[in-house]
mmCIF file of C-alpha atoms and ligand atoms in Angstrom:
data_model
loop_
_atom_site.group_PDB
_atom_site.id
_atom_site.type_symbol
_atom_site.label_atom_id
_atom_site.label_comp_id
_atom_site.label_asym_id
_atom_site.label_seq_id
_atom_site.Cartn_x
_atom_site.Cartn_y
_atom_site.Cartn_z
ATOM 1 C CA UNK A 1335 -1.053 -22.358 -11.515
ATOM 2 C CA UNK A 1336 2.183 -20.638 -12.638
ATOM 3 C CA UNK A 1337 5.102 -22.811 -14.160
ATOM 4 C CA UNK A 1338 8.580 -21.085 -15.227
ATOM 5 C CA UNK A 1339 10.864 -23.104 -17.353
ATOM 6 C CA UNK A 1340 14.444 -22.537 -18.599
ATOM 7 C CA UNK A 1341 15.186 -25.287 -20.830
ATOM 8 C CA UNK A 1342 13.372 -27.189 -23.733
ATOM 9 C CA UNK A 1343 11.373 -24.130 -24.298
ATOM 10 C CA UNK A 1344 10.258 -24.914 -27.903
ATOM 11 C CA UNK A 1345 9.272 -28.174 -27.095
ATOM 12 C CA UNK A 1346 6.918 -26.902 -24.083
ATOM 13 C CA UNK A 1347 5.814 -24.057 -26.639
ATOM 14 C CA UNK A 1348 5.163 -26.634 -29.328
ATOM 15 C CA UNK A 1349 3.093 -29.025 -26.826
ATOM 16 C CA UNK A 1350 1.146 -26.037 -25.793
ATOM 17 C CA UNK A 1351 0.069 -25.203 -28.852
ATOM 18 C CA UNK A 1352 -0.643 -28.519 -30.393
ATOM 19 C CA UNK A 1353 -3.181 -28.891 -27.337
ATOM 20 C CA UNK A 1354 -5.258 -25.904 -28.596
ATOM 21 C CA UNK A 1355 -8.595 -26.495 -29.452
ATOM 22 C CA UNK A 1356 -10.008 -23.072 -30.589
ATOM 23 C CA UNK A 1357 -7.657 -20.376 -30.700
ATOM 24 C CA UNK A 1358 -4.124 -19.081 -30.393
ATOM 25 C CA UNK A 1359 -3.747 -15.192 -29.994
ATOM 26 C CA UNK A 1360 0.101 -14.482 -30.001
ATOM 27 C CA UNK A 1361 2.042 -11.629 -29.882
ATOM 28 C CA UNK A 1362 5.628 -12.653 -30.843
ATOM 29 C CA UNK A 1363 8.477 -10.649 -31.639
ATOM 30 C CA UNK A 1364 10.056 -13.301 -34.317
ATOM 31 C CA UNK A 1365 9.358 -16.241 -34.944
ATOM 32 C CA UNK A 1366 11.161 -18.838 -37.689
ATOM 33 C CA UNK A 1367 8.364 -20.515 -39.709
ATOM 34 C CA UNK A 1368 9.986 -23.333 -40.831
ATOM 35 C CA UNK A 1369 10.364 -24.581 -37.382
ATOM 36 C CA UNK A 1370 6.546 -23.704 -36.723
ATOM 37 C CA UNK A 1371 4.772 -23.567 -39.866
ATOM 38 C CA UNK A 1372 4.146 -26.857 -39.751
ATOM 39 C CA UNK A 1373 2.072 -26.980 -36.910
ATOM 40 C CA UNK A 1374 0.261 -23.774 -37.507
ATOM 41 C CA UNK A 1375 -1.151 -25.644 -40.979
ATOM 42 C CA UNK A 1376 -1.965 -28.897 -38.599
ATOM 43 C CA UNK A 1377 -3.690 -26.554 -36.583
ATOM 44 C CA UNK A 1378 -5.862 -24.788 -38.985
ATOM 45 C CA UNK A 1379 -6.702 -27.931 -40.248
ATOM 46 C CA UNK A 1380 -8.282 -28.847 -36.931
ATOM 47 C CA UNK A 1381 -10.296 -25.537 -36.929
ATOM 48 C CA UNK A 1382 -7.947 -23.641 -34.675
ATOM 49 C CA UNK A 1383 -8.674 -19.900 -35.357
ATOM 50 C CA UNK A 1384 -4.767 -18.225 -35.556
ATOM 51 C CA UNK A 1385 -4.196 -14.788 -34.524
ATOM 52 C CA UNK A 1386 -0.645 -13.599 -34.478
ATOM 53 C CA UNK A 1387 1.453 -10.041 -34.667
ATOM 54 C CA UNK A 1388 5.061 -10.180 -35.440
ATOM 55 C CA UNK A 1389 7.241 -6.890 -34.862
ATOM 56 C CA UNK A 1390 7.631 -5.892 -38.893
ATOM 57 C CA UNK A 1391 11.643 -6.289 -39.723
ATOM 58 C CA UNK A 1392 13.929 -7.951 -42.060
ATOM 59 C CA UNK A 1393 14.067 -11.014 -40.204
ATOM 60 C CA UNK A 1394 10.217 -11.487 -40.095
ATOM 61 C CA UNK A 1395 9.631 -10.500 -43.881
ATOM 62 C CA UNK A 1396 11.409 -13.256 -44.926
ATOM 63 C CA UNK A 1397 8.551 -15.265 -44.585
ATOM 64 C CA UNK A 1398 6.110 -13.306 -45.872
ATOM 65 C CA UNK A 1399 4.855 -14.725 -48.695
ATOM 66 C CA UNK A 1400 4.495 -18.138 -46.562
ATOM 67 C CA UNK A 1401 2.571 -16.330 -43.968
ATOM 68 C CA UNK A 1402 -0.191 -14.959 -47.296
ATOM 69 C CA UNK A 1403 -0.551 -19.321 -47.884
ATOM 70 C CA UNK A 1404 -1.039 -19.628 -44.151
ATOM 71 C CA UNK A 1405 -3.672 -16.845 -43.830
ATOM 72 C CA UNK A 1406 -5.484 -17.667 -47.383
ATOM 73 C CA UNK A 1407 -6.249 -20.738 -45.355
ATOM 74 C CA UNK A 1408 -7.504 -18.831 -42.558
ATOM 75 C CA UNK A 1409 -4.946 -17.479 -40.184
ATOM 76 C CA UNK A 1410 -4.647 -13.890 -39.105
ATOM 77 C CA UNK A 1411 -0.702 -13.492 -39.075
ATOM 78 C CA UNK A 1412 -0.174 -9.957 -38.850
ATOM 79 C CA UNK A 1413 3.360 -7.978 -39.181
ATOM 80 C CA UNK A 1414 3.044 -4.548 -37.124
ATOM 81 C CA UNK A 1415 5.562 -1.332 -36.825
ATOM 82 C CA UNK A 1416 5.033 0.941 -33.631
ATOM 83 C CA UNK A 1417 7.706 3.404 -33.223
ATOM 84 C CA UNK A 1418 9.987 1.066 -31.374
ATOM 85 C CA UNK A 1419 10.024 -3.390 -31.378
ATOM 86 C CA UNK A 1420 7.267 -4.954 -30.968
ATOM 87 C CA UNK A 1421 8.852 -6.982 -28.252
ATOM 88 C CA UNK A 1422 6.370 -9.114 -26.344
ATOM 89 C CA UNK A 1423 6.254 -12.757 -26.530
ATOM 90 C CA UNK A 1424 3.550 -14.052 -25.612
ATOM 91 C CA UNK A 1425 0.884 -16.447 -26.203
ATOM 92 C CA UNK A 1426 -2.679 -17.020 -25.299
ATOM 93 C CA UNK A 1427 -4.586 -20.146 -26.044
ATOM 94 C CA UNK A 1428 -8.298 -21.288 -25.812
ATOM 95 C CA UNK A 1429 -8.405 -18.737 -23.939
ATOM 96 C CA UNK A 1430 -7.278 -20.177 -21.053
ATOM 97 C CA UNK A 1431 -3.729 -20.832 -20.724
ATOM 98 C CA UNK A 1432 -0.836 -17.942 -20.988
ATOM 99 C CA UNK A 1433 2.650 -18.875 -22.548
ATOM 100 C CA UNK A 1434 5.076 -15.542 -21.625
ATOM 101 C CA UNK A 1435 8.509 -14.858 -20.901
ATOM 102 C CA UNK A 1436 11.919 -13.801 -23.094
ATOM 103 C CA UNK A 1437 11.620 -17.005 -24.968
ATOM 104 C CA UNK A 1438 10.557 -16.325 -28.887
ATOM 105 C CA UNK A 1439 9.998 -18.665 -31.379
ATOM 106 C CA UNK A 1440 13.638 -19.365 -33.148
ATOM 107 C CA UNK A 1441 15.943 -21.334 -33.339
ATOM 108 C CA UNK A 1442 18.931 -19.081 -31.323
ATOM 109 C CA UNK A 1443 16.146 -18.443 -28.473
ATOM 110 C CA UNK A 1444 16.107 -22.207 -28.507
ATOM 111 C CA UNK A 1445 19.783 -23.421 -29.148
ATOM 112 C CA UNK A 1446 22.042 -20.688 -27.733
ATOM 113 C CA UNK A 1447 20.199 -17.779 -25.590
ATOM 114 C CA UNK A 1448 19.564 -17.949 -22.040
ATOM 115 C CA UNK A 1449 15.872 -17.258 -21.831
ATOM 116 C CA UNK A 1450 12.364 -18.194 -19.679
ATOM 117 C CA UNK A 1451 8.632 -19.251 -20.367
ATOM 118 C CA UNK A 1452 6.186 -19.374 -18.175
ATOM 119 C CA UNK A 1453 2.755 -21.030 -17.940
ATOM 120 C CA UNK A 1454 0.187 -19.671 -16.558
ATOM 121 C CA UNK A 1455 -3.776 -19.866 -15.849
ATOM 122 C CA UNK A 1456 -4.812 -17.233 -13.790
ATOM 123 C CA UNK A 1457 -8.158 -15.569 -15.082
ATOM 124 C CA UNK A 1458 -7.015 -11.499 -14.147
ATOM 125 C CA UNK A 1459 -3.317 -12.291 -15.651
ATOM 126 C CA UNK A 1460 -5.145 -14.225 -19.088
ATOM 127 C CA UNK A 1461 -7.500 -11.256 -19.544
ATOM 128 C CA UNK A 1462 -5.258 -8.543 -19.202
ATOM 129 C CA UNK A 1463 -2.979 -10.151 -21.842
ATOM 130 C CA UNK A 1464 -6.055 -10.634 -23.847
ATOM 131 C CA UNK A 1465 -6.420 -6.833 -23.592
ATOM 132 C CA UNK A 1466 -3.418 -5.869 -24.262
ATOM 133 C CA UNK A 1467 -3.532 -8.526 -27.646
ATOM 134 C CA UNK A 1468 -6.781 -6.313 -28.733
ATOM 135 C CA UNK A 1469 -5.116 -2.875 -28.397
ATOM 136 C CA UNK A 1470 -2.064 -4.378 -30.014
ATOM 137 C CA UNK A 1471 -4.189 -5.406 -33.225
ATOM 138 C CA UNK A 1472 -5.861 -2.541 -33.054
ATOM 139 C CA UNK A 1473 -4.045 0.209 -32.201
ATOM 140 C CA UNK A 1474 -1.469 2.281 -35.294
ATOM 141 C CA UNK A 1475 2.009 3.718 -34.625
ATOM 142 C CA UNK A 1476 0.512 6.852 -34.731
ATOM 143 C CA UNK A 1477 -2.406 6.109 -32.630
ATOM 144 C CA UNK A 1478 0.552 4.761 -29.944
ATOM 145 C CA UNK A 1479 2.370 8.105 -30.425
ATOM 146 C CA UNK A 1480 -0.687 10.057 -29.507
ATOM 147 C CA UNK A 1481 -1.391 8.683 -26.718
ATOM 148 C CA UNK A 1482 1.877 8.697 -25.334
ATOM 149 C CA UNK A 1483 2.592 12.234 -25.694
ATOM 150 C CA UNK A 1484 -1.424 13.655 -25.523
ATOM 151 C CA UNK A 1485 -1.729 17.289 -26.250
ATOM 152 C CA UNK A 1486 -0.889 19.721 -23.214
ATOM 153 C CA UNK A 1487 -2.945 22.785 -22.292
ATOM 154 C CA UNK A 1488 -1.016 25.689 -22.750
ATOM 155 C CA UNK A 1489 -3.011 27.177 -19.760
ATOM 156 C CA UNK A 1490 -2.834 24.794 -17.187
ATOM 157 C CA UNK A 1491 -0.425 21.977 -18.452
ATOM 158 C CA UNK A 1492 -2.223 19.250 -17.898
ATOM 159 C CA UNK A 1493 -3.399 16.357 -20.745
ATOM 160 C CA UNK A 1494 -6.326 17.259 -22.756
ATOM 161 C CA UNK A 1495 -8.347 14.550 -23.050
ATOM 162 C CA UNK A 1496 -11.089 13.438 -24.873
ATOM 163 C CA UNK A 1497 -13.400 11.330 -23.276
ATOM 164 C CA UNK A 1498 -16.618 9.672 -24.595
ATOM 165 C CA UNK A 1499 -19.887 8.815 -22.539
ATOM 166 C CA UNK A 1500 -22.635 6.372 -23.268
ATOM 167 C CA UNK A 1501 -25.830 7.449 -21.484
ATOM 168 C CA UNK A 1502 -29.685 6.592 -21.743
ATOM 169 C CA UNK A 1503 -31.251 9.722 -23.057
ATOM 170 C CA UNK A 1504 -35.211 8.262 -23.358
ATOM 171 C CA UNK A 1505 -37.343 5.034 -23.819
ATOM 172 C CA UNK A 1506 -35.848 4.918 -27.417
ATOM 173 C CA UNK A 1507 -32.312 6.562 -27.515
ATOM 174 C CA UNK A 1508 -28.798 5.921 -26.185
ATOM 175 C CA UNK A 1509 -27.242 9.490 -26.578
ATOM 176 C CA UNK A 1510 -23.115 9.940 -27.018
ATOM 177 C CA UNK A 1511 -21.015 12.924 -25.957
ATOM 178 C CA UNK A 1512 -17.284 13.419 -26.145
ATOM 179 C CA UNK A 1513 -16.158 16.021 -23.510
ATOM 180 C CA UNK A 1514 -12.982 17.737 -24.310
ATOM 181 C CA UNK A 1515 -11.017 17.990 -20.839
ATOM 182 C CA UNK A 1516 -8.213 19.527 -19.164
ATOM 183 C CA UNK A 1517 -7.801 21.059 -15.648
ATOM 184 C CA UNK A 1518 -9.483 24.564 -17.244
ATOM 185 C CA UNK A 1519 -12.653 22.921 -17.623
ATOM 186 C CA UNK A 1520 -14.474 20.661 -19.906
ATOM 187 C CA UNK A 1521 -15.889 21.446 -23.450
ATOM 188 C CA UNK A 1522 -18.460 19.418 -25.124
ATOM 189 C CA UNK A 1523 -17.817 18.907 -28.722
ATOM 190 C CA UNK A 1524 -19.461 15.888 -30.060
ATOM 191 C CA UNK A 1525 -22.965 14.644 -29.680
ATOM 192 C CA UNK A 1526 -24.910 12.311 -31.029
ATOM 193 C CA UNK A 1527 -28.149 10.162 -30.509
ATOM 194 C CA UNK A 1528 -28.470 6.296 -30.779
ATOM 195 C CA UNK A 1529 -30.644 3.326 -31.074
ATOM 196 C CA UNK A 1530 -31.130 2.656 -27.334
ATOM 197 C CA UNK A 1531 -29.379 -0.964 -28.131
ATOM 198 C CA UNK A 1532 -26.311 1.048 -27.292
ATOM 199 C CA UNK A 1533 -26.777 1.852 -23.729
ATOM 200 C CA UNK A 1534 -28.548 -1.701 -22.978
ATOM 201 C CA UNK A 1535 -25.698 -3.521 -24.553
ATOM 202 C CA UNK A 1536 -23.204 -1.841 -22.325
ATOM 203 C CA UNK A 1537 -24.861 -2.078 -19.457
ATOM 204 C CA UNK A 1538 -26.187 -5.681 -20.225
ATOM 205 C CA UNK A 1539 -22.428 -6.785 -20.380
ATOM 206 C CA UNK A 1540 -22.225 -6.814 -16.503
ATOM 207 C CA UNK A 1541 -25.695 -7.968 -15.503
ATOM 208 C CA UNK A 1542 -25.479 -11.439 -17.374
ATOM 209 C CA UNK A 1543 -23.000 -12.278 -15.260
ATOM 210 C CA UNK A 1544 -24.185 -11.068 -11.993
ATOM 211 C CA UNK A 1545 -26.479 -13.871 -10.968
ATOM 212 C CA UNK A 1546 -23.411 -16.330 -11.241
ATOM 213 C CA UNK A 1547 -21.422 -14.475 -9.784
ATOM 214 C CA UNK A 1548 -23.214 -14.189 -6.703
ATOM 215 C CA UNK A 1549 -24.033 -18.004 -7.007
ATOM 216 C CA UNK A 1550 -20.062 -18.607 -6.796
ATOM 217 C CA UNK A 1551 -19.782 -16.160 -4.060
ATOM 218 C CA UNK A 1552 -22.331 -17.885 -1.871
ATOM 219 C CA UNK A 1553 -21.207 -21.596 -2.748
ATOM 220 C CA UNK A 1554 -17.328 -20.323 -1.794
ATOM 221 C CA UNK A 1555 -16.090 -20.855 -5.128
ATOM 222 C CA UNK A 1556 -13.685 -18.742 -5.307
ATOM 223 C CA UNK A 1557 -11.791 -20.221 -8.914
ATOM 224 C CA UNK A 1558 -15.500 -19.695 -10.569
ATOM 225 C CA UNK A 1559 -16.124 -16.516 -8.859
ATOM 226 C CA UNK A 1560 -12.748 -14.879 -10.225
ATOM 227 C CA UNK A 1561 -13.104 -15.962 -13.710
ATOM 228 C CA UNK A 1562 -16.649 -14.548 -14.084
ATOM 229 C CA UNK A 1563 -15.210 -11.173 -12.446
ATOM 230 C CA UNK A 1564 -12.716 -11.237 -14.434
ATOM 231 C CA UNK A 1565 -14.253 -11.965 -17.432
ATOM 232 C CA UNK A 1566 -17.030 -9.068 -16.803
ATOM 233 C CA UNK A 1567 -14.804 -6.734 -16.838
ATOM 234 C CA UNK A 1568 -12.738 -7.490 -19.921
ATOM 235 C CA UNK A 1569 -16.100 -8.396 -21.720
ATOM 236 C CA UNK A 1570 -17.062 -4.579 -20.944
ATOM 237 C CA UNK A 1571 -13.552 -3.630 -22.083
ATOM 238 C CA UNK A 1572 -13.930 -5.293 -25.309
ATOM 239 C CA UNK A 1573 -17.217 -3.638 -25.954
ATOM 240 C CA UNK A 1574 -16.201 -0.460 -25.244
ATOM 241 C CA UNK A 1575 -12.931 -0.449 -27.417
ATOM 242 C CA UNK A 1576 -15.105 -0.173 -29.859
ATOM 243 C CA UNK A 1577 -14.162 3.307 -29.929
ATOM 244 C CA UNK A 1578 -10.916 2.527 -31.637
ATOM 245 C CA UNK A 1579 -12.969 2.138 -34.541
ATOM 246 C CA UNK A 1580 -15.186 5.173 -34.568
ATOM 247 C CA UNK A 1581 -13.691 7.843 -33.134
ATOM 248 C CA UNK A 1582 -16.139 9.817 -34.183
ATOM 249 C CA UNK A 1583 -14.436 11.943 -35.920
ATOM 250 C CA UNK A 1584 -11.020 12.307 -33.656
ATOM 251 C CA UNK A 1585 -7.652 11.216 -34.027
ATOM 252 C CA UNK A 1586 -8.248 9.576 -30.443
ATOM 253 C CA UNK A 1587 -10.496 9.024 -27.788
ATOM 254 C CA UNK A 1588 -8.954 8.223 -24.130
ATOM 255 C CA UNK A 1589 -11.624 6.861 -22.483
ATOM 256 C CA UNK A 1590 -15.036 5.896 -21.658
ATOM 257 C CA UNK A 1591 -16.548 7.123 -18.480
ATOM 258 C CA UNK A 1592 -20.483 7.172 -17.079
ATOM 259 C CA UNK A 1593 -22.200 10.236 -14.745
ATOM 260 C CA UNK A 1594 -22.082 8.466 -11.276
ATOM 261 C CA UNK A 1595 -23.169 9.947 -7.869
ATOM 262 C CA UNK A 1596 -20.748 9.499 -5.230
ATOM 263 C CA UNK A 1597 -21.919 9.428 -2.308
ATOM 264 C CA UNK A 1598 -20.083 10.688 1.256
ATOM 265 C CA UNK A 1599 -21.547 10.674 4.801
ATOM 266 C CA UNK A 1600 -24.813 12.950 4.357
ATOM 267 C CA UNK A 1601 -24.331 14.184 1.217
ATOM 268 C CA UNK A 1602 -22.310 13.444 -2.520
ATOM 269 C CA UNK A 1603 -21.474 14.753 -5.724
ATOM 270 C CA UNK A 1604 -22.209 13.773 -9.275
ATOM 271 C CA UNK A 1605 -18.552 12.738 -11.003
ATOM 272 C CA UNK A 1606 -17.308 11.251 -14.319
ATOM 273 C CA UNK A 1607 -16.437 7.293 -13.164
ATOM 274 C CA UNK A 1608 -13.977 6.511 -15.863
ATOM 275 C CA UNK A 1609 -14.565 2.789 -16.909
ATOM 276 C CA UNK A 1610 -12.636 1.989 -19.804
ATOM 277 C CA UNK A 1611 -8.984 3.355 -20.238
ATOM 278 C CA UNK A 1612 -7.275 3.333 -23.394
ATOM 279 C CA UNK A 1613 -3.871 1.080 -23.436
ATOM 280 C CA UNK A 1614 -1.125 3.175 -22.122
ATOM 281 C CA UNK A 1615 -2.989 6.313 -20.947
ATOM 282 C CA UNK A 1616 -3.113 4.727 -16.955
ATOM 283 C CA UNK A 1617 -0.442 7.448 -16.128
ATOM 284 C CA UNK A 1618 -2.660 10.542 -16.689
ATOM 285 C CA UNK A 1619 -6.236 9.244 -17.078
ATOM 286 C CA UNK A 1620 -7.703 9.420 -13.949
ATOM 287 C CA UNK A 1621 -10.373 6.848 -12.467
ATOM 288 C CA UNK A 1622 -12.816 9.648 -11.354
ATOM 289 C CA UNK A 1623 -12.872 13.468 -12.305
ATOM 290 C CA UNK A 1624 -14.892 16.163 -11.090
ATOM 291 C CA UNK A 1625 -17.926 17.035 -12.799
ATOM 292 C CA UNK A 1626 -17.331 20.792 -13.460
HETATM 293 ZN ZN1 ZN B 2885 -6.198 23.708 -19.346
#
């Protein structure tokens, strides 16, 4: 289902969201809090867990010290600066429904701009907004700035890129190793071993899904069978952004990749399979590099 609507947006916003029954993860340039506040504090009541970045400016500070009252009773309402707005409005609820489009949540959006919502409950477009919410919360101006504009090699001009792999080393031991990359030639320059929970946690991520997965595929359920796909994957990605917290020591890491074996006709070749990009590197992390 997709909706668009042109009129009456904050009504249709404020329906939405006094329908959630678990959570609300929004990412809204501004929003007026005396228009909404009112039903963020129903909705906390009610148990709703409230997650919400503003873009940090003038107009959003004025509300500040109402949004420390609405997160001392339990909201996350967060103000963030990247190097330019923090423009996006959108909205995610119980997981399951996606509010988007130019509308935000004043009063002029409302009253006097010409602007859109739409509604929508498609699994792939949820989860990648759900993504994007993550790196959003997680993610520093500076952090945004490096990966932008990564570090070129002086030698070959291409990004440098540090990328992290999660392998099973032995019965006991998940071992970790960043490889420091550019079209020269890879350097190794972290390395660490780990309980083996590591490795089966990752991996683990996509098998408890795979039996109902293939159950949906076999009973034609297609609805079923793209949520669970869709929800593997961003289940993985969520476990492996975990390197947003530990770095390990580096200002960034770009992405996660495993040691795969491609295979051609009669033969193949071991390569890096990237599977987990960070948010905005898409343009020069590859999905695959050569193992050198
Ligand atoms: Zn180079």
């Amino acid at each position: 289902m997709i909706e668009a609507y042109f009129v009456n947006l904050e009504n249709i916003t404020k329906t939405y969201l006094l329908n959630a029954k678990k959570s609300i993860k929004a990412a809204i340039a501004w929003i007026n809090f005396n228009i909404y506040g009112s039903i963020f504090e129903e909705l906390i009541k009610q148990g709703v867990k409230i997650e919400i970045i503003l873009h940090d400016d003038f107009i959003n500070q004025r509300y500040i010290d109402y949004i420390d009252v609405l997160n001392q009773k339990g909201a996350d309402i967060r103000l963030v600066r990247f190097a330019g707005t923090m423009h996006h409005k959108f909205c995610v609820i119980d997981d399951s429904i996606c509010l988007f489009g130019s509308f935000n949540w004043t009063q002029n959006a409302n009253t006097r701009n010409m602007e859109d919502l739409n509604i929508c409950n498609d699994w792939n477009f949820i989860f990648s907004y759900l993504s994007e919410f993550n790196a959003l919360c997680n993610l520093n101006k500076s952090d945004i700035k490096l990966i932008n504009s990564p570090e070129i090699c002086s030698e070959c001009q291409s990004p440098i890129v540090n990328i992290l792999f999660v392998e099973q080393e032995n019965e006991y031991q998940s071992k970790i190793y960043i490889i420091r990359r550019c079209n020269c030639g890879d350097k190794q320059i972290f390395e660490d071993y780990y309980d083996i929970s590591v490795y089966i946690n990752m991996t683990s991520i996509g098998e408890q899904y795979e039996d109902a997965i293939f159950e949906a595929k076999i009973s034609n359920d297609f609805d079923t069978y793209n949520q669970l796909k869709a929800q593997q994957e961003y289940d993985l990605k969520c476990y492996l952004s975990f390197v947003r917290n530990n770095r390990f020591g580096l200002p960034i890491i770009h992405a996660v990749a495993v040691k795969a074996w491609k295979a051609f006709h009669n033969d193949g070749e071991w390569i890096y399979k990237v599977i987990w990009k960070e948010r905005g590197t898409e343009s020069y992390i590859l999905d695959e590099y050569d193992c050198f």
